[in-house]
XYZ file of C-alpha atoms in Angstrom:
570
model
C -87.936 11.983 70.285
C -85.054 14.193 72.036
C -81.719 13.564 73.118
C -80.814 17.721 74.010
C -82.621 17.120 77.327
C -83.609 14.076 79.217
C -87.076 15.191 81.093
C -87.582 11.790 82.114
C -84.082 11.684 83.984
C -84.457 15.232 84.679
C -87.847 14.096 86.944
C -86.482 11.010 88.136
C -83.638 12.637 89.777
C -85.327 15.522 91.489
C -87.843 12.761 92.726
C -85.279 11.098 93.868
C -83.492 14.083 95.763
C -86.739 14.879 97.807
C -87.175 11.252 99.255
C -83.495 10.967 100.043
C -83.443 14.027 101.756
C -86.883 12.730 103.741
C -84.628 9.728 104.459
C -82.056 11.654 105.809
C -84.394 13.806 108.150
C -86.165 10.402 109.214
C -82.778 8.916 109.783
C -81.875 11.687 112.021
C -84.547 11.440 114.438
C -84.236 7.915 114.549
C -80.794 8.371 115.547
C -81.680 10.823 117.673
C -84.617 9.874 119.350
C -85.863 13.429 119.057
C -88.924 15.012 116.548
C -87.232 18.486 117.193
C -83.548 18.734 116.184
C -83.348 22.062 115.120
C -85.556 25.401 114.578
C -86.822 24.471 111.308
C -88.152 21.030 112.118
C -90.856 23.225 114.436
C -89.946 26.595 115.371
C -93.072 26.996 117.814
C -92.739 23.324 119.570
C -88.772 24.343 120.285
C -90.195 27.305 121.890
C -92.164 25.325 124.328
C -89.838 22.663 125.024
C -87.384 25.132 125.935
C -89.357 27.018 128.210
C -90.618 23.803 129.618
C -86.938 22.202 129.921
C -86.098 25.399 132.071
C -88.633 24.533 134.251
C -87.705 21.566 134.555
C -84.498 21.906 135.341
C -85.654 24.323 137.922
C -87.620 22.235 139.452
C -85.390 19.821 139.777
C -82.828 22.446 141.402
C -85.749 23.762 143.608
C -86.225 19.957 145.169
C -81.855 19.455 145.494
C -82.425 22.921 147.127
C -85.329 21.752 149.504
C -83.242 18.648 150.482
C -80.199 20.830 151.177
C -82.845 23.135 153.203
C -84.015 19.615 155.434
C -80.114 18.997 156.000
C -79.671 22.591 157.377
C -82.877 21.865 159.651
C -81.732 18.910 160.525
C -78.321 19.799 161.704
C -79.892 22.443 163.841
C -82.869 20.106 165.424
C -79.479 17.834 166.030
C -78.287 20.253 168.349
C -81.154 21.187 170.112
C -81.653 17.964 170.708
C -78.380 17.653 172.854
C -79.206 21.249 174.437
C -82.613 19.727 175.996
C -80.789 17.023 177.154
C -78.138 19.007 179.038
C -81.165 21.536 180.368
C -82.950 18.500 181.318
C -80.064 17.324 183.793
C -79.585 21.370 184.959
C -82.993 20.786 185.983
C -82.011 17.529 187.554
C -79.318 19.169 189.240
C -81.742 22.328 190.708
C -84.248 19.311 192.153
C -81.362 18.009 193.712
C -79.678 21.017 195.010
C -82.801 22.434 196.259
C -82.814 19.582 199.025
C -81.735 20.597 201.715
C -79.984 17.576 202.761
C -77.497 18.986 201.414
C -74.722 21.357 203.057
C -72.633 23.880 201.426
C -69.785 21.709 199.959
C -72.494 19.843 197.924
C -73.641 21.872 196.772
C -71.125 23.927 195.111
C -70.073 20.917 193.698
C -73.012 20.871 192.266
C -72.945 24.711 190.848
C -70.002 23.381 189.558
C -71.573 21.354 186.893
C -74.170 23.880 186.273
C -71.451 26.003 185.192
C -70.234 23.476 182.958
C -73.209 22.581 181.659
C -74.250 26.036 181.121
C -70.799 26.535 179.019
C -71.328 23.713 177.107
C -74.906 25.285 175.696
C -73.104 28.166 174.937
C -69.968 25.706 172.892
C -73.503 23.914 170.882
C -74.847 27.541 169.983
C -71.443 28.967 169.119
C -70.231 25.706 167.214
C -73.130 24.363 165.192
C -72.202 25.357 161.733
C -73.901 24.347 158.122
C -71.326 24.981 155.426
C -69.370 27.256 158.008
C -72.952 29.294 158.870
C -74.091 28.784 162.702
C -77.397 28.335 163.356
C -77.631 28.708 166.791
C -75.803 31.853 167.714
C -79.346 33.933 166.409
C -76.674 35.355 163.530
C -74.399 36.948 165.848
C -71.601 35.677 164.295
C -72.835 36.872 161.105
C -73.183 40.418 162.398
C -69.661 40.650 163.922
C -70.828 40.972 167.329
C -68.141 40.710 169.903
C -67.703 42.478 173.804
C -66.282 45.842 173.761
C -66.396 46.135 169.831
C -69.423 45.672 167.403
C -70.667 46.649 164.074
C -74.202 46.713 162.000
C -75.516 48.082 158.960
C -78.480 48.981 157.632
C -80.507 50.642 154.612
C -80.568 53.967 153.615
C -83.681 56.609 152.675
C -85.781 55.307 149.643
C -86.310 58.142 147.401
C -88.763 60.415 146.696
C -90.051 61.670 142.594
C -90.696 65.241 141.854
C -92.337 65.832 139.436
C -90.564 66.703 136.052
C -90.218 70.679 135.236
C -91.927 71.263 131.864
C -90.983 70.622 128.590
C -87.519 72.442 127.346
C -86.473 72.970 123.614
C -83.609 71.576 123.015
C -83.382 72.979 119.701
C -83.804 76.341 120.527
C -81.520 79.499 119.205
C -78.024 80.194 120.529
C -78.649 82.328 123.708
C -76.252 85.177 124.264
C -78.132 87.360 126.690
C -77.176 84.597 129.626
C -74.008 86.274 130.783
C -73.340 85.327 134.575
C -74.349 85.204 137.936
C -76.504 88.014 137.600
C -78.554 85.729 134.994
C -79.089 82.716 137.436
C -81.287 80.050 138.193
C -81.977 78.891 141.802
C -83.142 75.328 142.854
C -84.490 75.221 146.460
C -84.695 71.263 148.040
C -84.866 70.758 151.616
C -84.271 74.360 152.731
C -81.206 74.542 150.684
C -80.680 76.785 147.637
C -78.891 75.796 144.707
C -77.936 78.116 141.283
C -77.036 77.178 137.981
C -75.106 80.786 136.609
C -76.115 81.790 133.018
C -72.437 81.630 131.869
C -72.003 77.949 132.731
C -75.173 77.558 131.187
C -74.535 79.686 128.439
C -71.352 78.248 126.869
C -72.561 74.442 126.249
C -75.846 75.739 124.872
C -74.416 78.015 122.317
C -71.862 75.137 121.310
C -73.632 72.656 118.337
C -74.619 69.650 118.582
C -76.953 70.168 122.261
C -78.655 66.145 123.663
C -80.325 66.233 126.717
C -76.817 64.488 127.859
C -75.460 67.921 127.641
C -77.966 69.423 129.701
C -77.836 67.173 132.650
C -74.138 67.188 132.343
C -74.693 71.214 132.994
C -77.170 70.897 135.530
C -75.073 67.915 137.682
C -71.457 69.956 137.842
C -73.052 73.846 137.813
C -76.073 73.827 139.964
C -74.756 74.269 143.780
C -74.150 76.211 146.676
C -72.002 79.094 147.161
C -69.773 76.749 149.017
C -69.829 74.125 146.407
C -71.979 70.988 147.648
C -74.044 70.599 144.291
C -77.474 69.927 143.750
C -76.694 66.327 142.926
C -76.226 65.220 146.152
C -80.135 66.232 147.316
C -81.680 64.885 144.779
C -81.010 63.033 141.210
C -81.048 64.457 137.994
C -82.132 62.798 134.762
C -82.964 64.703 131.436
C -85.014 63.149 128.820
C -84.414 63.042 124.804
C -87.263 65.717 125.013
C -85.826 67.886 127.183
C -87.851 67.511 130.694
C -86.026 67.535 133.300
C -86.750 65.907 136.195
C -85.692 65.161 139.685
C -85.907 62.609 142.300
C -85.566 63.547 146.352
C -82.868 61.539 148.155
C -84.182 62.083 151.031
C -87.396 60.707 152.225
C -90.215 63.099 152.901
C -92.609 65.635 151.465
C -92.165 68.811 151.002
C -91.633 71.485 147.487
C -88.647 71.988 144.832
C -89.040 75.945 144.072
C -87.862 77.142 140.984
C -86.688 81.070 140.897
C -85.225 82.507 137.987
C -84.615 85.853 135.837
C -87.156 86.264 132.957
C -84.545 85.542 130.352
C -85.038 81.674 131.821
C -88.548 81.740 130.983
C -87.711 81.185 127.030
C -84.986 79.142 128.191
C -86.481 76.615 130.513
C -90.016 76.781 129.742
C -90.648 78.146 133.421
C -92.361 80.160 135.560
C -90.559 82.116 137.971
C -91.387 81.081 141.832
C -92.626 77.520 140.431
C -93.070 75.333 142.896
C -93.628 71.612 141.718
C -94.668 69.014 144.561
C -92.101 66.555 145.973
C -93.643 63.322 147.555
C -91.662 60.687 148.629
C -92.270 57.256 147.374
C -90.203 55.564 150.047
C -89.866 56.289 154.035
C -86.447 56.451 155.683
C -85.786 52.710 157.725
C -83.758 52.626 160.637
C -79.950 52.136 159.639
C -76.878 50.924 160.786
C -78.087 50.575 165.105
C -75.827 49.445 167.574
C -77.489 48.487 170.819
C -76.616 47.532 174.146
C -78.616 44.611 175.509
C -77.788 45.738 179.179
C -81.110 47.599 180.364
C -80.236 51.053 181.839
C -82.093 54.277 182.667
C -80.926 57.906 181.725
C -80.875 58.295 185.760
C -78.277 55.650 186.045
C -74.630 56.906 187.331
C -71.602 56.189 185.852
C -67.959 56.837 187.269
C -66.993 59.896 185.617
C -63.106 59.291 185.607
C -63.874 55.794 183.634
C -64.804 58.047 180.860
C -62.821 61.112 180.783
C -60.324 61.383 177.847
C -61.782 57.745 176.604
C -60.906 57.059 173.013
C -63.321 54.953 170.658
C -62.591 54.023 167.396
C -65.640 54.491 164.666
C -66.029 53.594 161.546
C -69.488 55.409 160.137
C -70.188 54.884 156.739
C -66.869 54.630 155.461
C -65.078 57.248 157.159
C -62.821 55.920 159.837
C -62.025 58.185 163.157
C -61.374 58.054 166.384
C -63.949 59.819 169.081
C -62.400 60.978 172.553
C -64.473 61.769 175.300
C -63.776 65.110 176.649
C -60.928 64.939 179.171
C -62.618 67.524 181.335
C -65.949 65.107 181.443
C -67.727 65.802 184.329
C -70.845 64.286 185.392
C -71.886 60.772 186.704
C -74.944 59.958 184.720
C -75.834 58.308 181.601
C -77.088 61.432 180.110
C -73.866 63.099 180.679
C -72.218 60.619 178.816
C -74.347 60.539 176.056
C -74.069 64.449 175.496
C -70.170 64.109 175.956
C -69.713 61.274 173.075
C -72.419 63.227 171.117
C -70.417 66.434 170.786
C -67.174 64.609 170.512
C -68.922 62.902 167.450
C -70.098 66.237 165.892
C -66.983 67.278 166.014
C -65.076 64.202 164.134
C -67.539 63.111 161.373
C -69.554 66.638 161.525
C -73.549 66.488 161.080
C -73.523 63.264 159.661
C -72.148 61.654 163.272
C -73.329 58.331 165.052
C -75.611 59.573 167.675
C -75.794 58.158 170.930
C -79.110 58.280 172.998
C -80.909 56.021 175.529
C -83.814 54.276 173.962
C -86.003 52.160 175.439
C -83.995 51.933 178.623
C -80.890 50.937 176.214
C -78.059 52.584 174.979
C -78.433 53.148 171.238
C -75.656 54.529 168.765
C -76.698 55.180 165.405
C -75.454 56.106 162.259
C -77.377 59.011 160.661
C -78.221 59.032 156.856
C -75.602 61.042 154.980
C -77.227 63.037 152.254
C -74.901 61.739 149.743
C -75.723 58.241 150.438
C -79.801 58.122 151.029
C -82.154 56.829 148.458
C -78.888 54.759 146.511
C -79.779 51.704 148.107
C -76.616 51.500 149.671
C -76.587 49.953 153.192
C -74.711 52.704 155.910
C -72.523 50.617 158.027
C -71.279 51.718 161.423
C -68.762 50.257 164.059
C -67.492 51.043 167.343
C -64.188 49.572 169.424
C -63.046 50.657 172.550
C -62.795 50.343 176.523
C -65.594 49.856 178.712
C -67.661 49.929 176.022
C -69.205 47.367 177.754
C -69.957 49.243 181.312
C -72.537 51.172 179.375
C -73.862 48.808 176.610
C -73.272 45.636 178.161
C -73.083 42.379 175.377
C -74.177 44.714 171.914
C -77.110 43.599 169.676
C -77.379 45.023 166.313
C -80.907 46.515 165.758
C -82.158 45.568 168.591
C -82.813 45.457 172.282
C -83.532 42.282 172.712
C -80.937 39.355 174.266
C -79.830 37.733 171.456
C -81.211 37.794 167.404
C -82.371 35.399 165.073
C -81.008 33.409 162.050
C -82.870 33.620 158.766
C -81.789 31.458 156.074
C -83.964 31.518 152.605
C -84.583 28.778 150.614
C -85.104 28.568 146.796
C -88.167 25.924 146.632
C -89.342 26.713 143.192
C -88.281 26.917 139.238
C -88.808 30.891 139.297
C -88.281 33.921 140.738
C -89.946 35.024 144.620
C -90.566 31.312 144.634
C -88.483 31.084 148.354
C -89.062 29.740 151.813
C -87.632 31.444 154.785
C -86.736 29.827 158.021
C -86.239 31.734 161.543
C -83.727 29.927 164.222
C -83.551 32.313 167.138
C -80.562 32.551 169.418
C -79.963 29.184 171.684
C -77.114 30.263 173.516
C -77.230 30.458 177.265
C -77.946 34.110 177.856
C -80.449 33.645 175.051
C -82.439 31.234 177.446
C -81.854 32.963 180.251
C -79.723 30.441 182.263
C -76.955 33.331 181.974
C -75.939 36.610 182.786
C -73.617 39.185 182.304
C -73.712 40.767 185.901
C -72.612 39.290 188.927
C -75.008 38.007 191.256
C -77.449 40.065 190.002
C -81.805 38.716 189.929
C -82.544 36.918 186.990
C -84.922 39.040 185.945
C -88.129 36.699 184.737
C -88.154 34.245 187.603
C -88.800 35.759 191.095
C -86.338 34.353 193.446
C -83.800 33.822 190.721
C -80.138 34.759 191.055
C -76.508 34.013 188.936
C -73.819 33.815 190.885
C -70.927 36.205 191.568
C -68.106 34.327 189.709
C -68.041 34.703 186.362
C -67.687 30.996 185.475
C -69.617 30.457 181.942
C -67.522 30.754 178.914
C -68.438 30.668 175.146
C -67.597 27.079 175.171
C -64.594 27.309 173.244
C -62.251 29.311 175.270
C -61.188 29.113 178.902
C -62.326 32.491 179.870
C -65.316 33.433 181.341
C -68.334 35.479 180.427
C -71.104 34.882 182.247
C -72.718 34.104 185.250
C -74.526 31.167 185.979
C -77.399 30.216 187.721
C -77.296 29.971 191.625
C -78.117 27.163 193.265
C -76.346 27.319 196.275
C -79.530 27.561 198.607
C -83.084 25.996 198.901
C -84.719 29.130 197.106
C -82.391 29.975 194.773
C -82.348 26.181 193.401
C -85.941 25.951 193.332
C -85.878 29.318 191.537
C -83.876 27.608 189.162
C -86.258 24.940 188.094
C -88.580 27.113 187.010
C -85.756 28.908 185.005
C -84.901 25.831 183.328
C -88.114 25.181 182.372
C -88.957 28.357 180.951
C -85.658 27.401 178.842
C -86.673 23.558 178.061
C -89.936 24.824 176.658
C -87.901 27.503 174.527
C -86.095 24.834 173.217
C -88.922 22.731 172.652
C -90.290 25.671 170.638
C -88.004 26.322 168.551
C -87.354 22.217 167.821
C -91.124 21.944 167.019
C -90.687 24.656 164.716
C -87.817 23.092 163.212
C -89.512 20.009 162.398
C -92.677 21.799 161.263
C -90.273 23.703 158.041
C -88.686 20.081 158.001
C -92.422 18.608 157.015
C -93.485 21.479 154.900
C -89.724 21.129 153.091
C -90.788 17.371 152.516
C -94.561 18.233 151.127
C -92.516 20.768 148.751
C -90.359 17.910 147.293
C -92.795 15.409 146.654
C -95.103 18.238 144.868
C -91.584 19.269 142.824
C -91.028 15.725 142.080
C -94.489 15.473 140.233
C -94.937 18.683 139.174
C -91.225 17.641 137.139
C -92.749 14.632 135.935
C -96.042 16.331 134.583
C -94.019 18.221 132.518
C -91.631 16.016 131.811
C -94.041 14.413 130.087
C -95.781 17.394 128.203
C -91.828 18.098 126.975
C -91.437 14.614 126.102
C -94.418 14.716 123.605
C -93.707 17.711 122.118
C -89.667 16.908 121.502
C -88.825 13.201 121.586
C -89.676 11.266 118.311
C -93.071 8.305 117.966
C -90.254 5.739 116.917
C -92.779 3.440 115.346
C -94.417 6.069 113.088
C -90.911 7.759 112.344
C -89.776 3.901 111.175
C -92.358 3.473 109.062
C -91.966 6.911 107.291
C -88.571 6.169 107.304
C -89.333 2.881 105.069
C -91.432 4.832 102.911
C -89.001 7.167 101.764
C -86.189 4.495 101.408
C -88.027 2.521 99.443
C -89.486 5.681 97.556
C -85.550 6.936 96.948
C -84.336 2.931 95.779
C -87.685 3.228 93.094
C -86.602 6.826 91.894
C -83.053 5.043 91.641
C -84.650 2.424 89.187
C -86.699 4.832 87.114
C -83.455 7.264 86.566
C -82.031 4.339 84.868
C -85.500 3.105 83.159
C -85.020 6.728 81.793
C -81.025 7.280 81.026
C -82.231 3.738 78.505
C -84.539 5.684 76.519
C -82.727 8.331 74.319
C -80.634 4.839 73.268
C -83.667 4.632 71.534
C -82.760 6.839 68.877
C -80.233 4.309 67.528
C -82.999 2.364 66.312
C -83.589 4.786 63.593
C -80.140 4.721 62.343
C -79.704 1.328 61.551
């Protein structure tokens, strides 16, 4: 028998120890509800359960985001709603006018609610906002778009990879024979020629410590023009830990980079001199930054040439704010003297990166050319215009396009990850939009034969007292039936677009209940990898209790027996 150590005790108590601590870890996920409370309890299943909480979560987003989506729809099918109403009495009014039982007096009062009417289409287009967007207005107000003044932007050039010049040592000696301009190498991109001079060069490579950091550092502020304009601003320069350089072209297109150099460079470099290494362009150019007049015109169309002379417009191209004044000695009375006037006048403020007007597709276009420092950095070129009689040439302006009028597009996040997006199209449902407008005085409708506005310019945007537009005539027998067949062209217009509506409004409702299950699903799956069997953890939890109460009694069973010993000394 020994008293030194207890062994017995010794057991009891580490016994003891590992069935209260599986007590405690029972008692926590009973308290918890939850098999998984940290890492340790199963790294793997709190993997899973997080990835599958983020989709759920996301899926529930996706579905508050649908049902956000429905109440945008809605609010725009709302509207619509009231617009085929009010075209459905203009068309009333047209049947009625178109009688000739009536005289004169009639029916302008008659025209007079058209007018109205016509305004108030315009007020619902202009006016019907979701958390302050419109919907109707075909983004116009999104754009800026305003008479005499507008604004648009656009993207610039993807670029183009060339492919990387071979491998240079950066390791190499110190180089001492590179002594100036005499010891140069040339870069030739786009037509343009641009040397790197052996002292620049020189310097940083004889200093210690050379990274390829260095040598791009050299080749960004060194290589250029005799004027200055570096080589950085045709293409990008990168420099790898191993020393290849390479370049990409920020300008769209194909074409060569040619590589000339004295032979020192060779060694230097790891060139040939005259290499030419191909340059293909991985992107194409898109149109950017259009202003265009929705007024159709032809280059043979004559303007007043003392409307123009000495005319100042304010521009803002890409940044760079000036103003552009016709020439005061303009002479000419068509549109293609114009256009050459405000061309040189914008060559001469912003240089040969100028907005450029031109008739295009019978419509005045200005656009803002690519500047070479900007293409291929993803930036979007922005150009505006404000001035008189604007207007007289490009009549109510339309960014990027020709067309009366654009289109809203709104994109909706319907799903837990990324691309997972619906996009909805709401064109413009203004007056002019419809055609139940124009801009020029009593001039032919120009889709319904017979067709005519008036020559008072009645129709305002809805919410101001000032007009804008010309209505519809219906002051005779043929221009009223004309009419009819005008407001019918714009009831089914409206009809399309309200079908169209309530088609994304079904699909939007299909996506929901699919999100709603495909939530519960793994919901679910989540639920059986996390949460806690409460019955089985209960029992286990019983188990070790009563386990850690019987280690309890057999620590004391064995603290009694070293009083054993006493025994022997009696």
């Amino acid at each position: 028998m020994i008293i030194n150590h207890n062994l017995a005790g010794a057991n009891a108590i580490r016994q003891m120890n590992v069935n209260s601590g599986n007590a405690s870890k029972s008692m926590q996920k009973l308290s918890s509800g939850l098999r998984i409370n940290s890492a340790a309890d199963d790294a793997a299943g709190l993997a899973i359960s997080e990835k599958m909480r983020g989709q759920i979560r996301g899926l529930d987003q996706a579905s508050a985001n649908s049902q956000d989506g429905i109440s945008m729809i809605q609010t725009a099918e709302g509207a619509l709603g009231e617009t085929q109403s009010i075209l459905q009495r203009m068309r009333e009014l047209a049947v009625q006018s178109g009688n000739d039982t009536n005289v004169s007096v009639d029916r302008s009062e008659i025209q007079k609610e058209m007018n109205q009417l016509t305004s108030e289409i315009n007020r619902i287009g202009n006016t019907t906002e979701f958390n302050t967007q419109n919907l109707l207005d075909g983004g116009a107000s999104a754009s800026g778009v305003k008479t005499s003044s507008t604004e648009a932007s656009g993207i610039a050039a993807k670029g183009a990879t060339i492919t990387s010049i071979e491998k240079l040592n950066l390791t190499a000696g110190t180089i001492t024979t590179l002594a100036g301009t005499s010891d140069a190498v040339t870069f030739t991109v786009g037509g343009s020629s641009f040397s790197l001079a052996g002292d620049a060069f020189g310097v940083l490579w004889n200093a210690s410590g050379k990274t390829s950091d260095d040598l791009k550092t050299i080749l960004l502020n060194n290589a250029q023009t005799s004027n200055g304009t570096k080589l950085s601003t045709k293409a990008d320069i990168n420099v790898s830990e191993e020393g290849v350089m390479s370049f990409t072209n920020k300008t769209a297109g194909t074409g060569t980079l040619e590589v000339t150099a004295a032979t020192v460079w060779n060694a230097v470099l790891g060139i040939t001199n005259g290499t030419h290494v191909d340059l293909t362009a991985t992107g194409t150019a898109e149109t950017n930054a259009v202003i265009t007049g929705s007024k159709t015109v032809a280059g043979t169309d004559t303007i007043t040439a003392s409307d123009w002379a000495g005319k100042t417009f304010t521009v803002d191209n890409n940044g760079t704010t000036a103003n552009v004044t016709i020439s005061a000695t303009f002479a000419g009375t068509s549109l293609s003297n114009l256009v050459t006037a405000f061309n040189a006048s914008s060559t001469a403020t912003f240089g040969t990166d100028h907005p450029v007007m031109a008739i295009s597709a019978s419509h005045i276009t200005i656009t803002s050319d690519i500047s070479s420092t900007e293409a291929g950095t993803g930036e979007k070129p922005y150009v505006s215009i404000t001035g008189d009689n604007l207007n007289t040439v490009l009549g109510d302006f339309v960014p990027g396009s020709s067309a009366s009028g654009g289109t809203f597009s709104a994109k909706f996040q319907i799903g837990a990850n990324q691309g997972q997006s619906f996009e909805i199209d709401i064109k413009d449902m203004r007056s002019k939009a419809l055609k139940i407008s124009g801009t020029t005085a009593g001039n032919d409708q120009g889709v319904v034969e017979g067709a005519k506005f008036v020559s008072t310019k009645d129709v305002t945007d809805g919410t101001t007292s000032t007009g804008t537009e010309y209505a519809l005539d219906v002051s005779s027998h043929d221009t009223a039936t004309a009419a009819i067949k005008v407001i019918n062209n714009a009831i089914e217009a409206v009809s399309g677009q309200r079908s169209t509506l309530g088609a994304y409004q079904n699909r939007l409702e299909h996506t929901i209940a699919n999100l709603g299950t495909s939530s519960e699903n793994l919901t679910s799956a989540e639920s059986r990898i996390r949460d806690v069997d409460m019955a089985k953890e209960m029992s286990t939890f019983s188990k070790n209790n009563i386990l850690s109460q019987a280690a309890q009694a057999m620590l004391a069973q064995a603290n009694q027996q070293p009083q054993q010993v006493l025994q022997l000394l009696r």
